[in-house]
Coordinates of C-alpha atoms in Angstrom, one line a residue:
Chain M
M1 CA 127.7 61.8 5.9
H2 CA 126.6 64.8 3.9
S3 CA 124.0 64.6 1.0
T4 CA 125.1 67.0 -2.0
S5 CA 122.9 69.7 -0.9
E6 CA 124.5 70.0 2.4
I7 CA 127.9 70.6 1.3
Y8 CA 128.3 74.5 1.0
A9 CA 131.0 76.2 -1.3
F10 CA 132.5 79.7 -1.6
I11 CA 131.9 81.6 -4.3
H12 CA 130.8 85.6 -5.5
G13 CA 131.6 86.4 -1.4
E14 CA 128.5 83.9 -0.8
F15 CA 128.7 80.6 1.4
I16 CA 126.3 78.3 -1.1
P17 CA 125.5 75.1 -1.7
L18 CA 128.2 73.3 -3.9
S19 CA 125.5 72.4 -6.4
K20 CA 124.6 75.9 -6.9
A21 CA 128.5 77.2 -7.1
F22 CA 128.6 78.3 -10.9
L23 CA 130.9 80.6 -13.1
H24 CA 129.6 82.9 -16.4
V25 CA 131.4 81.0 -19.2
G26 CA 132.7 84.6 -20.0
D27 CA 135.6 83.9 -16.6
L28 CA 138.7 83.7 -18.4
S29 CA 139.2 80.3 -16.7
V30 CA 136.6 78.5 -19.2
Q31 CA 137.6 81.2 -21.6
R32 CA 141.5 81.2 -20.9
G33 CA 142.4 78.1 -18.5
Y34 CA 143.7 81.5 -16.7
G35 CA 144.0 81.3 -12.6
I36 CA 145.9 79.9 -9.7
F37 CA 144.7 77.8 -7.2
D38 CA 145.7 75.6 -3.9
F39 CA 144.8 73.1 -1.5
F40 CA 145.1 71.8 1.7
K41 CA 144.1 69.6 4.1
V42 CA 141.5 69.9 7.5
E43 CA 141.3 67.6 10.0
D44 CA 139.0 68.3 13.1
G45 CA 137.8 71.3 12.3
H46 CA 141.5 72.4 11.5
P47 CA 143.2 73.1 8.6
L48 CA 147.5 71.8 8.5
F49 CA 150.0 74.2 7.9
L50 CA 147.2 76.8 6.6
D51 CA 150.3 79.5 7.0
D52 CA 152.1 77.6 4.2
Y53 CA 149.0 77.5 2.0
L54 CA 147.8 80.9 2.8
L55 CA 151.7 82.4 1.4
R56 CA 152.0 80.4 -1.4
F57 CA 148.3 81.0 -2.8
Y58 CA 149.2 85.1 -1.9
Q59 CA 152.6 84.5 -4.0
S60 CA 150.8 82.3 -6.8
A61 CA 148.5 85.3 -7.2
K62 CA 150.9 87.7 -7.6
M63 CA 153.1 85.7 -9.7
M64 CA 150.0 85.4 -12.4
E65 CA 149.0 89.3 -11.7
L66 CA 146.2 88.5 -10.0
P67 CA 145.0 90.5 -7.2
V68 CA 143.1 89.4 -3.8
I69 CA 140.6 91.2 -2.2
Y70 CA 140.6 89.5 1.1
S71 CA 143.6 89.9 3.9
K72 CA 144.9 86.4 5.0
D73 CA 143.2 87.4 8.0
E74 CA 140.0 87.9 5.9
L75 CA 140.6 84.5 4.6
K76 CA 141.2 82.4 7.5
A77 CA 138.0 83.7 8.7
K78 CA 135.8 82.9 5.4
I79 CA 138.3 79.5 5.3
Y80 CA 136.8 78.7 9.4
E81 CA 133.0 79.6 8.6
L82 CA 133.5 77.0 5.9
I83 CA 134.9 74.4 8.5
Q84 CA 132.1 75.1 10.5
K85 CA 129.2 74.9 7.7
N86 CA 130.2 71.5 6.3
N87 CA 131.3 69.9 9.3
F88 CA 133.6 67.5 7.7
G89 CA 136.0 64.9 9.2
T90 CA 139.5 65.0 6.8
S91 CA 138.8 66.7 4.4
G92 CA 140.6 69.3 1.9
I93 CA 139.8 72.7 0.5
K94 CA 140.9 74.0 -2.9
M95 CA 140.8 78.3 -2.8
I96 CA 140.0 78.4 -6.8
L97 CA 141.4 82.1 -7.8
T98 CA 140.3 82.8 -11.9
G99 CA 140.9 85.6 -13.8
G100 CA 137.3 86.8 -13.6
Y101 CA 134.6 87.8 -16.3
S102 CA 136.7 89.4 -18.6
A103 CA 135.2 92.1 -20.8
N104 CA 136.8 90.8 -23.9
G105 CA 137.3 86.9 -23.0
Y106 CA 141.5 87.7 -22.5
D107 CA 142.2 90.5 -20.3
P108 CA 141.6 89.9 -17.0
A109 CA 139.1 91.0 -15.0
E110 CA 138.1 91.5 -11.1
P111 CA 139.0 87.9 -9.8
N112 CA 136.7 85.3 -9.0
F113 CA 137.6 83.6 -6.1
I114 CA 136.3 80.2 -5.3
M115 CA 136.4 77.4 -2.6
I116 CA 135.6 74.3 -2.2
Q117 CA 135.8 71.4 0.5
Q118 CA 135.3 68.0 0.0
P119 CA 135.9 64.7 2.1
L120 CA 139.3 63.4 1.5
A121 CA 140.7 59.7 1.6
L122 CA 144.0 59.4 2.2
P123 CA 146.5 56.8 0.7
G124 CA 145.6 53.0 1.8
Q125 CA 148.2 50.8 3.7
E126 CA 148.1 48.3 0.4
V127 CA 148.8 51.4 -1.9
I128 CA 151.6 52.3 0.8
A129 CA 152.9 48.8 0.6
K130 CA 152.6 48.1 -2.5
G131 CA 154.8 51.2 -3.6
L132 CA 154.4 53.7 -7.2
K133 CA 155.3 52.5 -11.0
I134 CA 155.9 56.4 -12.4
I135 CA 156.6 56.8 -15.8
T136 CA 158.4 60.2 -17.5
H137 CA 157.6 62.6 -19.9
A138 CA 159.6 65.7 -21.4
Y139 CA 158.2 69.0 -20.2
V140 CA 158.5 71.7 -17.9
R141 CA 155.7 73.9 -16.1
E142 CA 155.0 77.2 -17.6
I143 CA 155.4 79.6 -14.7
P144 CA 156.8 76.2 -12.1
A145 CA 156.5 78.5 -8.9
A146 CA 153.3 79.5 -9.5
K147 CA 150.2 77.0 -8.8
T148 CA 148.5 77.8 -11.6
I149 CA 145.2 75.6 -13.2
N150 CA 146.7 74.9 -16.2
Y151 CA 147.8 70.9 -15.8
T152 CA 146.6 70.6 -19.3
M153 CA 149.7 68.6 -20.2
G154 CA 148.8 66.2 -16.8
V155 CA 145.7 65.6 -17.8
R156 CA 146.8 65.0 -21.4
L157 CA 149.1 62.3 -20.4
I158 CA 146.3 60.2 -18.1
K159 CA 145.9 58.2 -20.8
E160 CA 149.1 56.9 -21.4
I161 CA 150.2 56.4 -17.5
K162 CA 147.6 53.6 -18.1
A163 CA 148.5 52.6 -21.2
Q164 CA 151.7 52.0 -19.2
E165 CA 150.0 50.2 -16.2
A166 CA 152.0 53.1 -14.4
Q167 CA 150.3 55.4 -11.7
D168 CA 151.8 58.6 -12.7
V169 CA 154.2 60.6 -14.7
L170 CA 157.7 62.7 -13.6
Y171 CA 158.5 65.4 -15.7
Q172 CA 161.7 65.5 -16.5
R173 CA 163.8 68.3 -19.4
N174 CA 167.6 66.8 -21.4
S175 CA 167.6 63.8 -18.5
E176 CA 166.9 66.8 -14.8
V177 CA 163.9 65.4 -13.5
T178 CA 161.9 68.5 -12.0
E179 CA 157.9 67.5 -10.1
L180 CA 155.2 65.3 -11.1
P181 CA 152.1 66.9 -11.8
R182 CA 150.8 67.3 -8.1
C183 CA 153.6 65.6 -6.4
N184 CA 157.2 66.8 -5.2
F185 CA 159.7 63.8 -6.0
F186 CA 162.4 62.9 -3.7
I187 CA 165.2 60.2 -4.0
V188 CA 167.6 58.8 -1.1
K189 CA 170.9 58.1 -3.1
Q190 CA 173.1 54.5 -1.7
D191 CA 175.0 57.0 0.8
D192 CA 171.5 57.9 2.1
T193 CA 172.1 61.2 1.3
I194 CA 168.0 62.9 0.1
V195 CA 167.4 65.0 -2.6
T196 CA 164.9 66.9 -3.7
P197 CA 165.1 68.7 -7.5
S198 CA 165.8 72.6 -6.5
Q199 CA 164.4 74.3 -9.8
D200 CA 161.5 74.4 -11.8
V201 CA 159.1 73.0 -9.4
L202 CA 155.9 74.2 -7.1
Y203 CA 157.4 74.3 -3.6
G204 CA 155.3 71.9 -2.0
V205 CA 154.3 72.3 1.9
T206 CA 154.7 68.8 2.3
R207 CA 157.9 69.0 0.5
K208 CA 159.2 71.3 2.9
N209 CA 157.8 69.4 5.9
V210 CA 159.5 66.4 4.4
L211 CA 163.5 68.3 4.2
E212 CA 163.0 69.4 7.6
L213 CA 162.4 66.2 9.2
A214 CA 164.8 64.4 7.2
S215 CA 167.6 67.2 7.8
K216 CA 167.6 65.9 11.4
K217 CA 168.4 62.6 10.9
Y218 CA 170.4 62.3 7.5
K219 CA 171.8 64.5 4.6
V220 CA 169.4 66.5 2.6
E221 CA 170.5 68.4 -0.8
E222 CA 167.9 70.4 -2.8
G223 CA 169.7 70.0 -6.2
T224 CA 170.2 68.2 -9.4
V225 CA 168.3 64.8 -9.7
T226 CA 168.9 63.3 -13.5
L227 CA 167.3 60.0 -14.9
A228 CA 170.7 58.1 -14.0
D229 CA 170.6 59.2 -10.5
I230 CA 167.5 58.0 -10.2
K231 CA 168.5 54.8 -12.0
E232 CA 171.8 54.4 -9.0
A233 CA 169.4 55.9 -6.1
K234 CA 168.8 53.2 -3.1
E235 CA 165.2 54.6 -2.9
A236 CA 162.6 57.0 -3.9
F237 CA 159.5 58.6 -3.2
L238 CA 156.8 61.4 -3.9
T239 CA 155.0 64.1 -1.6
S240 CA 152.1 65.5 -1.8
T241 CA 149.1 67.3 1.0
T242 CA 146.8 64.0 -0.4
K243 CA 149.5 61.7 -0.5
R244 CA 151.9 63.0 2.4
I245 CA 154.8 60.4 1.6
L246 CA 154.1 57.5 -1.2
P247 CA 157.3 55.2 -1.9
V248 CA 158.0 55.0 -6.0
V249 CA 159.6 51.3 -6.9
Q250 CA 159.8 52.1 -10.6
V251 CA 160.5 54.7 -13.0
G252 CA 159.8 53.8 -16.3
A253 CA 162.7 50.6 -16.6
N254 CA 164.2 51.4 -13.5
V255 CA 162.9 49.5 -10.6
I256 CA 164.7 51.4 -7.7
G257 CA 166.6 49.2 -5.0
N258 CA 164.5 45.8 -4.7
G259 CA 161.4 47.0 -6.2
K260 CA 160.0 47.4 -2.5
P261 CA 159.1 50.5 -0.7
G262 CA 162.5 51.7 0.8
A263 CA 163.5 52.1 4.7
I264 CA 164.3 55.5 5.0
T265 CA 160.8 56.2 3.1
L266 CA 158.6 54.5 5.2
S267 CA 160.1 55.9 8.7
L268 CA 159.6 59.6 6.9
L269 CA 155.9 58.8 6.2
D270 CA 155.8 57.6 10.0
E271 CA 157.6 61.1 11.2
L272 CA 155.5 63.1 9.1
I273 CA 152.4 61.5 10.4
T274 CA 154.0 62.3 13.7
L275 CA 154.2 66.1 12.7
E276 CA 150.8 66.8 11.4
E277 CA 149.1 65.0 14.6
Q278 CA 151.6 67.1 17.0
H279 CA 150.6 70.4 14.3
L280 CA 147.0 69.2 14.8
T281 CA 147.1 69.3 18.7
A282 CA 148.6 72.3 19.4
L283 CA 146.0 73.9 17.0
V284 CA 143.5 71.8 19.1
K285 CA 144.5 73.3 22.5
G286 CA 144.8 76.7 20.6
Chain C
M1 CA 122.1 96.2 -31.5
H2 CA 120.9 93.7 -29.0
S3 CA 120.2 93.6 -25.6
T4 CA 122.3 91.1 -23.8
S5 CA 119.6 89.4 -22.8
E6 CA 118.5 89.1 -26.4
I7 CA 122.1 87.3 -27.2
Y8 CA 121.5 83.4 -27.4
A9 CA 124.2 81.0 -26.2
F10 CA 124.9 77.5 -26.9
I11 CA 125.6 75.2 -23.8
H12 CA 124.6 72.0 -22.1
G13 CA 122.5 71.3 -25.4
E14 CA 120.3 74.2 -25.1
F15 CA 119.7 77.5 -26.8
I16 CA 119.7 79.6 -24.0
P17 CA 120.5 83.3 -23.2
L18 CA 124.4 84.4 -22.3
S19 CA 123.7 86.2 -19.3
K20 CA 122.8 82.3 -18.2
A21 CA 125.3 80.3 -19.3
F22 CA 127.1 78.9 -17.0
L23 CA 129.4 76.2 -16.0
H24 CA 129.6 74.2 -12.3
V25 CA 133.2 75.0 -10.6
G26 CA 133.4 71.2 -11.2
D27 CA 134.4 71.8 -14.7
L28 CA 138.0 70.7 -15.8
S29 CA 138.5 74.2 -17.9
V30 CA 137.7 75.7 -13.8
Q31 CA 140.0 73.2 -12.2
R32 CA 142.5 72.1 -14.7
G33 CA 142.6 74.9 -17.2
Y34 CA 141.6 71.6 -19.3
G35 CA 139.5 71.9 -23.0
I36 CA 140.2 73.4 -26.6
F37 CA 137.9 75.5 -28.7
D38 CA 137.9 77.4 -31.8
F39 CA 136.7 80.7 -33.0
F40 CA 135.2 81.6 -36.6
K41 CA 134.0 84.9 -38.1
V42 CA 130.2 85.2 -39.5
E43 CA 129.4 87.9 -42.4
D44 CA 125.5 87.7 -43.8
G45 CA 124.3 85.4 -41.8
H46 CA 126.9 82.5 -43.2
P47 CA 130.5 81.4 -41.6
L48 CA 133.6 82.0 -43.2
F49 CA 135.3 78.9 -44.2
L50 CA 133.8 76.6 -42.0
D51 CA 135.2 73.3 -43.0
D52 CA 138.6 74.4 -42.1
Y53 CA 137.7 75.1 -38.7
L54 CA 135.7 72.4 -37.8
L55 CA 137.9 70.3 -39.1
R56 CA 141.0 71.7 -36.6
F57 CA 138.4 71.7 -33.5
Y58 CA 138.3 68.7 -34.3
Q59 CA 141.7 67.6 -34.6
S60 CA 142.0 69.5 -31.7
A61 CA 139.7 67.9 -29.7
K62 CA 141.7 64.6 -30.8
M63 CA 144.7 65.4 -29.6
M64 CA 143.5 66.4 -25.7
E65 CA 141.7 63.4 -25.6
L66 CA 138.0 65.1 -25.9
P67 CA 135.2 63.1 -27.5
V68 CA 132.8 65.4 -29.6
I69 CA 129.4 64.0 -29.6
Y70 CA 128.3 65.7 -31.9
S71 CA 128.8 65.2 -35.9
K72 CA 129.8 67.4 -38.4
D73 CA 126.7 68.0 -39.8
E74 CA 125.1 68.3 -36.5
L75 CA 127.3 70.9 -35.5
K76 CA 126.8 72.8 -38.6
A77 CA 122.9 72.6 -38.0
K78 CA 123.4 74.2 -34.6
I79 CA 126.1 76.6 -35.8
Y80 CA 123.4 77.9 -38.1
E81 CA 120.7 78.1 -35.8
L82 CA 122.0 79.7 -33.2
I83 CA 123.8 82.6 -36.1
Q84 CA 119.8 82.8 -36.7
K85 CA 118.6 83.0 -33.4
N86 CA 121.2 86.2 -32.8
N87 CA 121.1 87.2 -36.1
F88 CA 124.2 89.4 -35.4
G89 CA 126.0 91.5 -38.7
T90 CA 130.1 91.2 -38.8
S91 CA 130.7 88.7 -35.7
G92 CA 132.6 85.8 -34.0
I93 CA 131.7 82.1 -33.0
K94 CA 133.2 80.6 -30.4
M95 CA 133.3 76.6 -30.1
I96 CA 135.0 75.5 -26.7
L97 CA 135.1 71.7 -25.7
T98 CA 136.1 71.6 -21.5
G99 CA 137.1 68.6 -19.8
G100 CA 133.8 68.2 -18.3
Y101 CA 132.3 67.7 -15.2
S102 CA 135.2 65.4 -13.2
A103 CA 134.5 63.5 -10.2
N104 CA 137.9 64.1 -8.7
G105 CA 139.0 67.2 -10.1
Y106 CA 141.0 65.8 -12.7
D107 CA 139.9 63.4 -14.9
P108 CA 138.1 64.1 -18.0
A109 CA 134.4 63.4 -17.7
E110 CA 131.9 63.7 -20.8
P111 CA 132.9 67.3 -21.9
N112 CA 130.8 70.6 -22.0
F113 CA 130.2 71.9 -24.9
I114 CA 129.6 76.3 -25.7
M115 CA 128.9 77.8 -28.4
I116 CA 129.0 82.0 -27.9
Q117 CA 128.4 84.5 -30.2
Q118 CA 129.8 87.8 -30.2
P119 CA 129.6 91.0 -32.4
L120 CA 133.3 91.2 -33.9
A121 CA 135.3 94.4 -34.9
L122 CA 137.9 94.1 -37.1
P123 CA 140.6 96.3 -37.2
G124 CA 140.3 99.8 -38.2
Q125 CA 142.3 101.5 -41.0
E126 CA 144.6 103.9 -38.4
V127 CA 146.1 100.5 -37.0
I128 CA 147.0 99.1 -40.2
A129 CA 148.4 102.1 -41.4
K130 CA 150.2 102.6 -38.4
G131 CA 151.0 98.9 -38.1
L132 CA 152.4 97.0 -34.7
K133 CA 155.1 97.4 -32.6
I134 CA 155.9 93.5 -30.6
I135 CA 157.8 92.4 -28.4
T136 CA 159.5 88.8 -28.0
H137 CA 159.3 85.8 -25.3
A138 CA 161.2 83.0 -24.8
Y139 CA 158.4 80.4 -25.2
V140 CA 156.5 77.5 -26.6
R141 CA 152.7 76.4 -26.5
E142 CA 152.4 73.0 -25.0
I143 CA 151.2 71.3 -27.7
P144 CA 150.9 74.0 -30.2
A145 CA 149.3 72.2 -33.1
A146 CA 145.9 72.2 -30.8
K147 CA 143.8 75.2 -30.0
T148 CA 143.6 74.4 -26.0
I149 CA 142.5 77.1 -24.1
N150 CA 145.8 77.2 -22.0
Y151 CA 146.6 81.3 -22.9
T152 CA 148.5 81.1 -18.8
M153 CA 151.7 82.7 -20.7
G154 CA 149.7 84.5 -23.2
V155 CA 147.9 86.7 -20.7
R156 CA 150.3 86.9 -17.8
L157 CA 152.5 89.3 -20.1
I158 CA 149.5 91.8 -21.2
K159 CA 151.8 93.7 -18.2
E160 CA 155.2 93.2 -20.1
I161 CA 153.3 94.0 -23.6
K162 CA 152.0 97.4 -22.1
A163 CA 155.2 98.3 -20.1
Q164 CA 157.1 98.2 -23.4
E165 CA 154.4 100.4 -25.6
A166 CA 154.0 97.3 -27.8
Q167 CA 150.7 96.2 -29.1
D168 CA 151.8 92.1 -29.1
V169 CA 154.1 89.1 -28.3
L170 CA 156.3 87.1 -30.9
Y171 CA 157.2 83.9 -28.8
Q172 CA 160.5 82.4 -29.9
R173 CA 163.1 79.8 -28.6
N174 CA 166.4 79.5 -29.4
S175 CA 166.1 83.2 -31.3
E176 CA 163.9 81.0 -33.6
V177 CA 160.6 82.5 -33.6
T178 CA 156.7 80.4 -33.8
E179 CA 153.5 82.3 -33.6
L180 CA 151.9 85.1 -31.1
P181 CA 149.3 83.8 -28.6
R182 CA 146.4 84.4 -31.3
C183 CA 148.4 85.1 -34.2
N184 CA 150.5 83.2 -37.0
F185 CA 153.7 85.2 -37.8
F186 CA 155.3 86.3 -41.6
I187 CA 158.4 87.9 -42.9
V188 CA 159.0 89.3 -46.1
K189 CA 162.6 89.0 -47.1
Q190 CA 164.5 91.7 -49.0
D191 CA 164.0 89.1 -52.4
D192 CA 160.2 89.3 -51.7
T193 CA 160.4 85.3 -50.3
I194 CA 157.3 85.2 -47.8
V195 CA 158.6 83.0 -45.5
T196 CA 156.0 81.5 -41.6
P197 CA 157.6 79.0 -39.3
S198 CA 156.9 75.6 -40.1
Q199 CA 156.9 74.3 -36.9
D200 CA 154.9 74.9 -32.8
V201 CA 152.6 76.8 -34.6
L202 CA 148.8 76.5 -34.7
Y203 CA 147.9 76.0 -38.4
G204 CA 145.9 79.2 -38.3
V205 CA 143.3 79.6 -41.3
T206 CA 144.0 83.2 -42.1
R207 CA 147.5 81.9 -42.3
K208 CA 146.4 79.2 -44.8
N209 CA 144.4 81.4 -46.8
V210 CA 147.4 83.7 -47.5
L211 CA 150.0 81.0 -47.7
E212 CA 147.8 80.3 -51.2
L213 CA 147.1 83.7 -52.1
A214 CA 150.5 84.9 -51.6
S215 CA 152.3 81.5 -53.7
K216 CA 150.3 83.2 -56.9
K217 CA 152.6 86.2 -57.1
Y218 CA 155.9 85.6 -54.7
K219 CA 157.6 82.3 -53.6
V220 CA 156.8 81.0 -50.6
E221 CA 158.5 79.4 -47.8
E222 CA 157.3 77.0 -44.6
G223 CA 160.4 76.7 -42.4
T224 CA 162.6 78.9 -40.0
V225 CA 162.0 82.0 -39.4
T226 CA 165.2 83.5 -37.3
L227 CA 165.3 86.9 -34.6
A228 CA 168.7 87.0 -37.4
D229 CA 166.0 87.2 -40.3
I230 CA 163.8 89.7 -39.0
K231 CA 166.4 91.8 -38.6
E232 CA 167.1 91.9 -42.1
A233 CA 163.4 91.3 -43.5
K234 CA 161.6 94.0 -45.5
E235 CA 159.1 93.8 -44.2
A236 CA 156.3 91.7 -41.7
F237 CA 153.3 91.1 -40.2
L238 CA 150.5 88.8 -38.6
T239 CA 147.8 87.1 -39.3
S240 CA 144.4 86.1 -37.3
T241 CA 140.6 85.4 -37.4
T242 CA 139.8 88.7 -36.4
K243 CA 143.0 90.6 -37.2
R244 CA 143.0 89.6 -40.9
I245 CA 146.7 90.9 -41.5
L246 CA 148.3 93.5 -39.8
P247 CA 151.7 95.2 -40.7
V248 CA 154.5 94.4 -37.9
V249 CA 156.9 97.2 -38.3
Q250 CA 159.0 96.7 -34.9
V251 CA 160.0 93.7 -33.5
G252 CA 161.7 94.4 -30.1
A253 CA 164.5 97.1 -31.0
N254 CA 164.3 96.4 -34.5
V255 CA 162.2 98.3 -36.7
I256 CA 161.5 96.5 -39.2
G257 CA 162.2 98.5 -43.1
N258 CA 161.5 101.7 -43.3
G259 CA 159.2 101.4 -40.1
K260 CA 155.6 101.8 -42.2
P261 CA 153.7 99.0 -43.4
G262 CA 155.1 97.3 -46.2
A263 CA 153.4 97.3 -49.7
I264 CA 153.1 93.6 -49.9
T265 CA 151.7 93.0 -46.4
L266 CA 149.0 95.6 -47.8
S267 CA 148.5 94.0 -51.2
L268 CA 148.1 90.4 -49.5
L269 CA 145.8 92.2 -47.3
D270 CA 143.5 93.5 -49.9
E271 CA 143.9 89.5 -51.3
L272 CA 142.6 88.3 -48.3
I273 CA 139.8 90.6 -48.4
T274 CA 138.6 90.4 -51.9
L275 CA 139.4 86.2 -50.8
E276 CA 136.6 86.4 -48.2
E277 CA 134.5 89.0 -49.9
Q278 CA 134.2 85.9 -53.2
H279 CA 133.9 83.2 -50.3
L280 CA 131.1 85.0 -48.8
T281 CA 129.3 85.4 -52.5
A282 CA 129.4 81.8 -53.0
L283 CA 127.9 80.8 -50.0
V284 CA 124.8 83.5 -49.8
K285 CA 124.6 82.1 -53.4
G286 CA 124.4 78.7 -52.1

């Protein structure tokens, strides 16, 4: 393992120890919570599905009017340099692009770009076997398609989630659900049709991979998912880069199916893991 | 004047030069845009209406589950110490309370508290004489009564405001207006009734002072203001700590009254300036 002093980060155009990675308080992330980010997994020295994450990173930056000074190839080179310096096993790299050192504390300046890499623990078997209880909350993210750093609502709801003895929260508006703060949401209908919300969500890379895998065996829909649909659902699950696929066995007061992780959910998880292994093998072979 | 190195800030429990005031990138403001702040004016070494601003600061912190380690008296003492060290003329002090150095980049930790003081230029006569053109945008802040650092929407709209040759933006939802990103909004009806939105707004200290001043001479309402009401209005203006009262002469395509700053608006500004002078005199006399 690494001591903190050996972990490298990238900031202000340099690779420096993470413990020395500071931003001046004039940065617009501190002043106005203004910035975007993205996060991808690294295994055996290779980022998984990097092109998808970089595409979204540049799209988020564009939506928030933040220029990225690095080309995609320059960024890839810096990512591989960071991976080489840190030499972790399974880990995650977070890229953050802030509004920069604003002269008046409001207007964006030249963005500050930061990369942080840290070891990543994927969900254990017991979590997968038990499944998650989640609550719902009436909210839609401000610019859902952009991966901004604004988690004002999600972080504020941590206390409520714990009070309800739940593990996460699903956002809904007028009974139409969208996403969790850091995950996409899926249901499996009684006829085995797999549905995920199409609007007002962040378009997750894992969401995309799961939709592709599921469409080979099942009817798949990107559409509307209501609280009533969840009540009727056979299975439910969430997807994210760090969680892959996790079964959801209760949403608010509604127990999903028999209250146990669903067979289709678990089979999709197996297939997602296989997809990641195949992708990694191809990367290692170059 | 001061060179940057002579300006002091307060961070991590210490008074240090502003140029050395840094937060580690692990802070939740950088990771998740999570924090609250407040801002007040300082004149002749005294903060104006400090009790009102401190009350709101503690209320915002409570709403966002962020503990403040300093009592009100301890905070006042540190504020006066900062004022003494910097010895500015008219200036503003910003207090920021972030989610702190989160272990997992999501759950709040012990908050980081920061104070920054900088010289403040109040709006000049030409700005007041000309009045502002503002646009509208469909949006309501997430937790309007809390002064969070989340200005994702406001900052993103800067480009649109400039494109429309306007100076600011008024948020509305279903044609009911609420506030500007950093200001409260008022209209003067044809019968001289003064109205400001009562819901989904930050309760500004200047808003409160203006309501008190106005109620001595006019009928005052905290209620609903629609886009239609603005179209019919005799005058319109905004209020904020740094802008005091600024006339609004155009909202979107609608020119207010004769397109010039209104008489009631300008008289309220005079009375607000007088109120500030009286308040300051009382403070100086102790």
